[in-house]
Short mmCIF file of C-alpha atoms and ligand atoms in Angstrom, two decimals:
data_model
loop_
_atom_site.label_atom_id
_atom_site.label_comp_id
_atom_site.label_asym_id
_atom_site.label_seq_id
_atom_site.Cartn_x
_atom_site.Cartn_y
_atom_site.Cartn_z
CA MET A 1 -5.64 -20.54 -6.65
CA LYS A 2 -6.10 -20.38 -2.88
CA ILE A 3 -6.98 -16.81 -1.96
CA ALA A 4 -7.68 -15.63 1.61
CA VAL A 5 -10.13 -12.74 1.74
CA PHE A 6 -9.85 -10.49 4.78
CA ALA A 7 -12.35 -7.68 4.51
CA GLY A 8 -11.85 -5.99 7.90
CA ASP A 9 -13.47 -2.83 9.14
CA GLY A 10 -15.37 0.25 7.86
CA ILE A 11 -15.49 0.28 4.08
CA GLY A 12 -13.27 -2.81 3.97
CA PRO A 13 -16.14 -5.26 3.46
CA GLU A 14 -17.86 -3.01 0.89
CA VAL A 15 -14.86 -2.57 -1.36
CA THR A 16 -13.68 -6.19 -0.92
CA GLU A 17 -17.08 -7.51 -1.97
CA GLN A 18 -16.74 -5.71 -5.31
CA ALA A 19 -13.22 -6.99 -5.92
CA VAL A 20 -14.43 -10.55 -5.17
CA ARG A 21 -17.24 -10.11 -7.67
CA VAL A 22 -14.71 -9.05 -10.27
CA LEU A 23 -12.50 -12.12 -9.53
CA ARG A 24 -15.44 -14.47 -9.77
CA ALA A 25 -16.65 -12.87 -13.06
CA LEU A 26 -13.38 -13.86 -14.69
CA GLY A 27 -14.33 -17.55 -14.37
CA LEU A 28 -10.81 -18.57 -13.38
CA PRO A 29 -10.37 -22.31 -13.01
CA GLY A 30 -9.48 -23.50 -9.47
CA LEU A 31 -10.35 -20.27 -7.74
CA GLU A 32 -10.82 -20.97 -4.04
CA LEU A 33 -11.74 -18.12 -1.68
CA THR A 34 -11.56 -18.40 2.12
CA GLU A 35 -12.73 -15.58 4.35
CA GLY A 36 -11.12 -14.53 7.61
CA ASP A 37 -11.68 -11.98 10.40
CA VAL A 38 -9.20 -9.14 10.84
CA GLY A 39 -9.06 -5.80 12.67
CA GLY A 40 -11.74 -4.50 14.99
CA ALA A 41 -14.21 -7.00 13.64
CA ALA A 42 -11.90 -9.79 14.67
CA TYR A 43 -11.21 -8.19 18.08
CA ASN A 44 -15.00 -8.03 18.74
CA LYS A 45 -15.44 -11.67 17.81
CA HIS A 46 -12.22 -13.31 18.96
CA GLY A 47 -10.64 -10.82 21.35
CA HIS A 48 -7.67 -10.24 18.99
CA PRO A 49 -7.31 -8.22 15.72
CA LEU A 50 -5.28 -11.04 14.12
CA PRO A 51 -6.52 -14.33 15.62
CA GLU A 52 -4.51 -17.56 15.18
CA VAL A 53 -7.19 -18.98 12.87
CA THR A 54 -6.84 -15.97 10.53
CA LEU A 55 -3.13 -16.26 10.54
CA ALA A 56 -3.39 -19.97 9.67
CA THR A 57 -5.69 -19.16 6.77
CA ALA A 58 -3.18 -16.56 5.56
CA ARG A 59 -0.29 -19.02 5.79
CA ALA A 60 -2.24 -21.70 3.86
CA ALA A 61 -3.22 -19.28 1.06
CA ASP A 62 -1.26 -18.50 -2.08
CA ALA A 63 -2.42 -14.83 -1.83
CA ILE A 64 -4.40 -12.57 0.40
CA LEU A 65 -6.96 -9.98 -0.68
CA PHE A 66 -7.24 -7.41 2.07
CA GLY A 67 -9.77 -4.68 2.56
CA ALA A 68 -8.91 -2.28 5.42
CA VAL A 69 -8.71 -2.20 9.19
CA GLY A 70 -9.22 0.53 11.73
CA ASP A 71 -12.06 1.46 14.05
CA PHE A 72 -11.93 4.56 16.15
CA SER A 73 -13.90 2.77 18.89
CA CYS A 74 -10.86 0.61 19.43
CA ASP A 75 -8.37 3.44 19.77
CA HIS A 76 -8.36 3.24 23.56
CA LEU A 77 -7.13 -0.41 23.47
CA GLU A 78 -3.57 -1.38 24.27
CA ARG A 79 -1.56 -1.05 21.11
CA HIS A 80 -1.14 -4.77 20.49
CA LEU A 81 -4.98 -5.19 20.41
CA ARG A 82 -5.67 -2.31 18.04
CA PRO A 83 -7.13 -3.14 14.57
CA GLU A 84 -4.04 -1.90 12.76
CA GLN A 85 -2.04 -4.66 14.35
CA ALA A 86 -3.77 -7.06 12.00
CA ILE A 87 -2.17 -5.67 8.91
CA LEU A 88 1.15 -4.92 10.59
CA GLY A 89 1.13 -8.50 11.98
CA LEU A 90 0.39 -10.05 8.61
CA ARG A 91 3.15 -8.04 6.94
CA LYS A 92 5.67 -9.16 9.64
CA GLU A 93 4.52 -12.76 10.08
CA LEU A 94 4.46 -13.45 6.33
CA GLY A 95 7.73 -11.59 5.63
CA LEU A 96 5.92 -9.22 3.23
CA PHE A 97 8.77 -6.67 3.06
CA ALA A 98 8.24 -5.15 -0.33
CA ASN A 99 5.25 -2.89 -0.93
CA LEU A 100 4.59 -1.82 -4.49
CA ARG A 101 2.31 1.19 -4.86
CA PRO A 102 1.91 2.29 -8.49
CA ALA A 103 0.50 5.71 -9.26
CA ARG A 104 -0.47 6.44 -12.85
CA LEU A 105 -2.99 8.80 -14.31
CA PHE A 106 -5.81 7.07 -16.12
CA ALA A 107 -6.41 8.39 -19.67
CA GLY A 108 -8.63 11.48 -19.63
CA MET A 109 -8.52 11.92 -15.87
CA GLU A 110 -6.22 14.94 -15.83
CA GLY A 111 -9.07 17.20 -14.60
CA PHE A 112 -9.56 15.02 -11.47
CA SER A 113 -6.01 15.38 -10.10
CA ALA A 114 -5.38 17.85 -7.33
CA LEU A 115 -2.62 19.16 -9.62
CA ARG A 116 -2.99 21.33 -12.75
CA PRO A 117 -3.96 19.02 -15.63
CA GLU A 118 -0.70 19.60 -17.58
CA VAL A 119 1.30 18.61 -14.51
CA ALA A 120 -0.94 15.66 -13.60
CA GLY A 121 -0.69 14.19 -17.07
CA GLN A 122 2.95 13.18 -16.46
CA ILE A 123 2.39 10.91 -13.48
CA ASP A 124 3.48 7.33 -13.99
CA LEU A 125 5.50 6.20 -11.03
CA LEU A 126 5.97 3.27 -8.70
CA ILE A 127 6.61 3.67 -5.02
CA VAL A 128 8.63 0.73 -3.64
CA ARG A 129 8.06 0.97 0.11
CA GLU A 130 9.96 -1.12 2.64
CA LEU A 131 7.35 -2.79 4.86
CA ASN A 132 8.99 -4.82 7.60
CA GLY A 133 11.24 -2.35 9.39
CA ASP A 134 11.86 1.31 10.22
CA VAL A 135 10.18 3.14 13.13
CA TYR A 136 7.12 0.97 12.59
CA PHE A 137 8.65 -2.13 14.10
CA GLY A 138 11.23 -0.70 16.52
CA GLU A 139 10.78 -0.71 20.22
CA LYS A 140 8.43 1.99 21.43
CA GLY A 141 6.74 3.19 24.55
CA ILE A 142 5.63 5.98 26.78
CA ARG A 143 7.82 6.50 29.81
CA THR A 144 8.10 8.89 32.68
CA LEU A 145 11.29 10.96 32.83
CA PRO A 146 13.05 11.55 36.18
CA ASP A 147 11.52 15.00 36.38
CA GLY A 148 8.04 13.49 36.00
CA ARG A 149 7.32 14.48 32.39
CA ARG A 150 5.89 11.77 30.17
CA GLN A 151 7.85 10.95 27.00
CA GLY A 152 6.69 9.00 23.99
CA TRP A 153 9.47 7.26 22.06
CA ASP A 154 9.88 5.03 19.02
CA MET A 155 13.08 3.47 17.79
CA MET A 156 13.85 3.96 14.15
CA ALA A 157 16.35 1.41 12.67
CA TYR A 158 17.25 -0.38 9.54
CA ALA A 159 19.80 -3.20 9.32
CA GLU A 160 21.83 -3.32 6.11
CA ASP A 161 20.35 -6.59 4.87
CA GLU A 162 16.87 -5.11 5.24
CA VAL A 163 17.91 -2.12 3.07
CA ARG A 164 19.68 -4.39 0.58
CA ARG A 165 16.74 -6.66 -0.16
CA ILE A 166 14.39 -3.67 -0.78
CA ALA A 167 17.09 -2.00 -2.88
CA HIS A 168 17.15 -5.03 -5.16
CA VAL A 169 13.32 -4.86 -5.50
CA GLY A 170 13.71 -1.20 -6.46
CA PHE A 171 16.47 -1.80 -8.99
CA ARG A 172 14.74 -4.78 -10.52
CA ALA A 173 11.49 -2.77 -10.84
CA ALA A 174 13.43 0.08 -12.48
CA MET A 175 14.97 -2.42 -14.94
CA GLY A 176 11.50 -3.30 -16.05
CA ARG A 177 10.49 0.32 -16.45
CA LYS A 178 12.47 3.49 -17.43
CA LYS A 179 15.59 2.46 -15.53
CA LYS A 180 15.43 5.43 -13.18
CA LEU A 181 15.47 4.86 -9.41
CA CYS A 182 15.13 7.64 -6.89
CA SER A 183 15.94 6.67 -3.30
CA VAL A 184 14.12 8.90 -0.83
CA ASP A 185 15.63 9.37 2.67
CA LYS A 186 16.51 11.91 5.33
CA ALA A 187 20.29 11.35 5.40
CA ASN A 188 21.00 14.93 6.29
CA VAL A 189 19.54 14.24 9.77
CA LEU A 190 19.04 10.57 10.44
CA GLU A 191 21.74 7.89 10.76
CA THR A 192 19.14 5.29 9.76
CA SER A 193 18.93 7.17 6.46
CA GLN A 194 22.69 7.53 6.09
CA LEU A 195 23.07 3.74 6.20
CA TRP A 196 20.11 3.39 3.83
CA ARG A 197 21.80 5.70 1.30
CA ASN A 198 25.23 3.95 1.60
CA VAL A 199 23.59 0.57 0.94
CA MET A 200 21.63 1.89 -2.00
CA ILE A 201 24.94 3.12 -3.55
CA GLU A 202 26.54 -0.26 -2.92
CA VAL A 203 23.78 -2.21 -4.54
CA ALA A 204 23.70 0.17 -7.51
CA ALA A 205 26.99 -1.37 -8.68
CA GLU A 206 25.04 -4.50 -9.62
CA TYR A 207 22.65 -2.50 -11.82
CA PRO A 208 24.87 -0.37 -14.07
CA GLU A 209 21.98 0.38 -16.47
CA VAL A 210 19.88 1.96 -13.75
CA GLU A 211 20.32 5.67 -13.05
CA LEU A 212 20.17 6.03 -9.20
CA SER A 213 19.46 9.36 -7.59
CA HIS A 214 18.86 10.41 -3.99
CA MET A 215 16.37 12.86 -2.64
CA TYR A 216 15.56 14.08 0.87
CA VAL A 217 11.95 13.27 1.80
CA ASP A 218 10.88 16.88 2.32
CA ASN A 219 12.11 17.78 -1.17
CA ALA A 220 10.49 14.59 -2.55
CA ALA A 221 7.10 15.61 -1.11
CA MET A 222 7.50 18.97 -2.83
CA GLN A 223 8.79 17.53 -6.14
CA LEU A 224 5.92 15.04 -6.23
CA VAL A 225 3.44 17.88 -6.64
CA ARG A 226 5.75 20.25 -8.59
CA ALA A 227 6.79 17.83 -11.34
CA PRO A 228 5.72 14.21 -10.72
CA GLY A 229 6.85 13.27 -14.24
CA GLN A 230 10.48 13.22 -13.07
CA PHE A 231 9.93 10.02 -11.05
CA ASP A 232 9.98 6.50 -12.40
CA VAL A 233 10.64 4.22 -9.42
CA VAL A 234 10.88 5.61 -5.93
CA VAL A 235 12.35 3.40 -3.21
CA THR A 236 11.99 4.42 0.37
CA GLY A 237 11.46 3.36 3.95
CA ASN A 238 8.29 2.32 5.70
CA LEU A 239 7.23 5.68 7.14
CA PHE A 240 8.17 7.90 4.19
CA GLY A 241 6.56 5.45 1.77
CA ASP A 242 3.33 5.48 3.74
CA ILE A 243 3.06 9.30 3.58
CA LEU A 244 4.25 9.78 -0.04
CA SER A 245 1.85 7.20 -1.38
CA ASP A 246 -1.20 8.89 0.11
CA GLN A 247 0.05 12.14 -1.47
CA ALA A 248 0.64 10.42 -4.80
CA SER A 249 -2.98 9.22 -4.77
CA MET A 250 -4.23 12.79 -4.97
CA CYS A 251 -1.95 13.54 -7.81
CA VAL A 252 -3.84 10.77 -9.65
CA GLY A 253 -7.28 11.88 -8.52
CA SER A 254 -8.37 9.92 -5.46
CA ILE A 255 -7.09 7.67 -2.77
CA GLY A 256 -9.89 5.36 -3.92
CA LEU A 257 -7.78 4.58 -7.08
CA LEU A 258 -4.48 3.38 -5.67
CA ALA A 259 -3.76 -0.36 -5.27
CA SER A 260 -0.88 -2.12 -3.67
CA ALA A 261 0.97 -5.39 -3.53
CA SER A 262 2.99 -6.49 -0.42
CA LEU A 263 5.37 -9.19 -1.44
CA ALA A 264 7.68 -11.71 0.27
CA GLU A 265 10.64 -13.48 -1.40
CA GLY A 266 8.47 -15.95 -3.23
CA THR A 267 5.21 -15.46 -5.04
CA LYS A 268 3.08 -15.09 -1.93
CA GLY A 269 1.59 -11.66 -1.50
CA LEU A 270 -1.04 -9.54 0.21
CA TYR A 271 -3.06 -7.14 -1.92
CA GLU A 272 -4.91 -4.13 -0.62
CA PRO A 273 -5.94 -0.62 -1.50
CA ILE A 274 -3.65 1.99 0.01
CA HIS A 275 -6.54 3.64 1.83
CA GLY A 276 -7.92 2.81 5.25
CA SER A 277 -11.30 1.87 6.65
CA ALA A 278 -12.75 5.40 6.00
CA PRO A 279 -15.12 5.38 8.98
CA ASP A 280 -16.62 8.71 7.78
CA ILE A 281 -18.27 7.00 4.78
CA ALA A 282 -18.53 3.43 5.94
CA GLY A 283 -21.86 1.64 5.41
CA GLN A 284 -23.20 4.31 3.06
CA ASP A 285 -22.33 2.72 -0.32
CA LYS A 286 -20.05 5.70 -0.95
CA ALA A 287 -16.61 4.10 -1.08
CA ASN A 288 -14.79 3.77 -4.37
CA PRO A 289 -13.98 0.08 -4.83
CA LEU A 290 -11.59 0.57 -7.78
CA ALA A 291 -8.46 0.59 -5.65
CA THR A 292 -9.34 -2.86 -4.28
CA ILE A 293 -10.42 -4.15 -7.69
CA LEU A 294 -7.03 -2.94 -9.08
CA SER A 295 -5.38 -4.78 -6.09
CA ALA A 296 -7.10 -7.97 -7.28
CA ALA A 297 -5.41 -7.41 -10.65
CA MET A 298 -2.03 -7.07 -8.95
CA LEU A 299 -2.81 -10.21 -7.04
CA LEU A 300 -3.34 -12.23 -10.27
CA ARG A 301 -0.23 -10.80 -11.84
CA HIS A 302 2.21 -11.10 -8.95
CA SER A 303 1.11 -14.27 -7.14
CA PHE A 304 -0.15 -16.31 -10.10
CA GLY A 305 1.64 -14.86 -13.09
CA ALA A 306 -1.81 -14.48 -14.62
CA GLU A 307 -1.02 -11.45 -16.77
CA ALA A 308 -3.97 -11.79 -19.16
CA PRO A 309 -6.78 -11.64 -16.54
CA ALA A 310 -4.90 -8.96 -14.62
CA ALA A 311 -4.75 -6.79 -17.72
CA ARG A 312 -8.41 -7.53 -18.39
CA ILE A 313 -9.40 -6.10 -15.00
CA GLU A 314 -7.18 -3.06 -15.51
CA ALA A 315 -8.63 -2.45 -18.98
CA ALA A 316 -12.17 -2.80 -17.64
CA VAL A 317 -11.41 -0.17 -14.94
CA ALA A 318 -9.76 2.15 -17.36
CA ARG A 319 -12.77 1.79 -19.69
CA ALA A 320 -15.20 2.47 -16.87
CA LEU A 321 -13.38 5.62 -15.97
CA GLY A 322 -13.17 6.59 -19.59
CA ASP A 323 -16.95 6.13 -19.81
CA GLY A 324 -17.46 8.57 -16.99
CA VAL A 325 -18.02 6.20 -14.08
CA ARG A 326 -17.48 8.39 -11.01
CA GLY A 327 -17.83 7.76 -7.32
CA PHE A 328 -18.37 10.42 -4.66
CA ASP A 329 -14.60 10.74 -4.27
CA LEU A 330 -14.44 11.96 -7.89
CA GLY A 331 -17.35 14.33 -7.75
CA GLY A 332 -19.83 11.78 -9.02
CA SER A 333 -22.78 10.00 -7.45
CA MET A 334 -22.22 6.31 -8.22
CA GLY A 335 -22.16 4.00 -5.25
CA THR A 336 -19.73 1.22 -4.41
CA ARG A 337 -21.93 -1.48 -5.89
CA ALA A 338 -22.81 0.45 -9.00
CA ILE A 339 -19.07 0.98 -9.71
CA GLY A 340 -18.56 -2.76 -9.20
CA ASP A 341 -21.40 -3.41 -11.67
CA ALA A 342 -19.76 -1.03 -14.20
CA VAL A 343 -16.44 -2.94 -14.04
CA VAL A 344 -18.07 -6.41 -14.24
CA GLU A 345 -20.10 -5.29 -17.27
CA ARG A 346 -17.00 -4.15 -19.07
CA LEU A 347 -15.16 -7.40 -18.39
P1 NAD B 1 -8.55 6.57 5.29
O1 NAD B 1 -7.73 6.24 4.16
O2 NAD B 1 -9.43 5.51 5.81
O3 NAD B 1 -9.48 7.85 4.87
C1 NAD B 1 -9.01 9.10 4.53
C2 NAD B 1 -10.04 9.90 3.73
O4 NAD B 1 -10.15 9.32 2.39
C3 NAD B 1 -11.46 9.85 4.36
O5 NAD B 1 -12.09 11.06 4.14
C4 NAD B 1 -12.13 8.74 3.51
O6 NAD B 1 -13.54 8.87 3.43
C5 NAD B 1 -11.43 8.88 2.16
N1 NAD B 1 -11.38 7.58 1.46
C6 NAD B 1 -10.60 6.56 1.76
N2 NAD B 1 -10.82 5.51 0.98
C7 NAD B 1 -11.77 5.87 0.12
C8 NAD B 1 -12.48 5.25 -0.95
N3 NAD B 1 -12.18 3.94 -1.31
N4 NAD B 1 -13.44 5.90 -1.57
C9 NAD B 1 -13.71 7.15 -1.21
N5 NAD B 1 -13.11 7.82 -0.25
C10 NAD B 1 -12.16 7.20 0.46
O7 NAD B 1 -7.60 7.23 6.39
P2 NAD B 1 -7.93 7.69 7.93
O8 NAD B 1 -9.23 8.33 7.96
O9 NAD B 1 -6.72 8.41 8.33
O10 NAD B 1 -7.95 6.35 8.71
C11 NAD B 1 -9.13 5.63 9.05
C12 NAD B 1 -8.81 4.30 9.70
O11 NAD B 1 -8.16 3.46 8.72
C13 NAD B 1 -7.77 4.43 10.83
O12 NAD B 1 -8.17 3.53 11.85
C14 NAD B 1 -6.43 3.99 10.21
O13 NAD B 1 -5.53 3.52 11.11
C15 NAD B 1 -6.94 3.01 9.20
N6 NAD B 1 -6.07 2.77 8.05
C16 NAD B 1 -5.93 1.39 7.69
C17 NAD B 1 -5.23 1.06 6.57
C18 NAD B 1 -5.11 -0.39 6.17
O14 NAD B 1 -5.92 -1.18 6.55
N7 NAD B 1 -4.11 -0.78 5.37
C19 NAD B 1 -4.64 2.10 5.78
C20 NAD B 1 -4.81 3.44 6.19
C21 NAD B 1 -5.51 3.74 7.32
C1 IPM B 2 -1.19 1.75 5.04
C2 IPM B 2 -1.72 2.13 6.43
C3 IPM B 2 -0.98 1.35 7.51
C4 IPM B 2 0.46 1.76 7.49
C5 IPM B 2 -1.55 1.47 8.95
C6 IPM B 2 -3.01 1.15 9.01
C7 IPM B 2 -0.80 0.58 9.89
O1 IPM B 2 -1.62 3.53 6.64
O2 IPM B 2 -1.21 0.57 4.75
O3 IPM B 2 -0.74 2.67 4.29
O4 IPM B 2 0.81 2.76 8.10
O5 IPM B 2 1.25 1.07 6.85
MN1 MN B 3 -1.12 4.63 4.86
#
């Protein structure tokens, strides 16, 4: 089990440390962890947010556990040198096109959702976010128009094969759940979205058991807080999926609870919390490590087919929350390390 561990910036190292403790506590045979530099930390050391040596470590690994990148002191750098390029580069270089972001309420946590408890209780959805295309990876720039005004521009595009492969991930995920797939787009305005919708409908023919619906992203943002129980699997593009998943986290209670898996065609994957480097609380032992610990569970399940230890981690997290383990994000006072302790104890 060759796992690359890229902790990154801000709270990245703090939350990753706890997830690594949990992985080690399982006593898995053949577990081999290799660390690597990413983000602002890598830029300061190697002059690049995703150095060749890190990329080589990622390529050699079966799976990657990722903390977070992002450092406001690097925001003046040219875009290709900014910390965020580490995660974008890994997603692109490793072909990690399918991002799974599950959002489910933990038992007894209704009161911690930003929604009314009776609404929050219904949340059990999976966002399938396309991760290799969209406006994220199109050409972009800032140019000067003939009249002298500056103009920022970003090209949004999806090719049909890119939509088709994420559609299959969405339909397959729905087959393993409640067989409901909602494709979120902006086809009333964007040609990119119109093609997206057409391809979704084409692929649907191969999954007659799945009920496919379509929703515009503005309505989806509203429905997600009005009645989240209507969603089973949501499939959407890179930008919309980024935004909707942060929103879904507050329906569950905290962004510190949502894990993710970024998958390629095979078993290789990168696993990270959906949150960022949280510079406002970095270095204060205030970050909730549960999203990263739950990402480690997804790593075991998706890259190694290790369902039993994955379920063990998830059960320990659920029990910790059930026992009242609360970080600052959930109105409590337990630090990052103490929450890690609580999970390890319950394993
Ligand atoms: P963020 O997710 O880092 O933080 C948003 C808010 O949520 C902050 O108030 C933060 O304190 C809180 N928060 C986040 N994670 C938490 C946790 N585990 N426990 C408790 N509270 C938590 O988003 P941001 O502030 O917009 O961005 C900060 C930096 O992170 C930026 O440089 C951004 O580009 C980067 N970022 C990186 C990733 C990634 O590495 N995949 C993801 C998102 C943002
Ligand atoms: C995420 C982050 C990244 C994204 C940033 C840091 C590039 O917000 O993983 O959700 O936008 O995908
Ligand atoms: Mn995001």
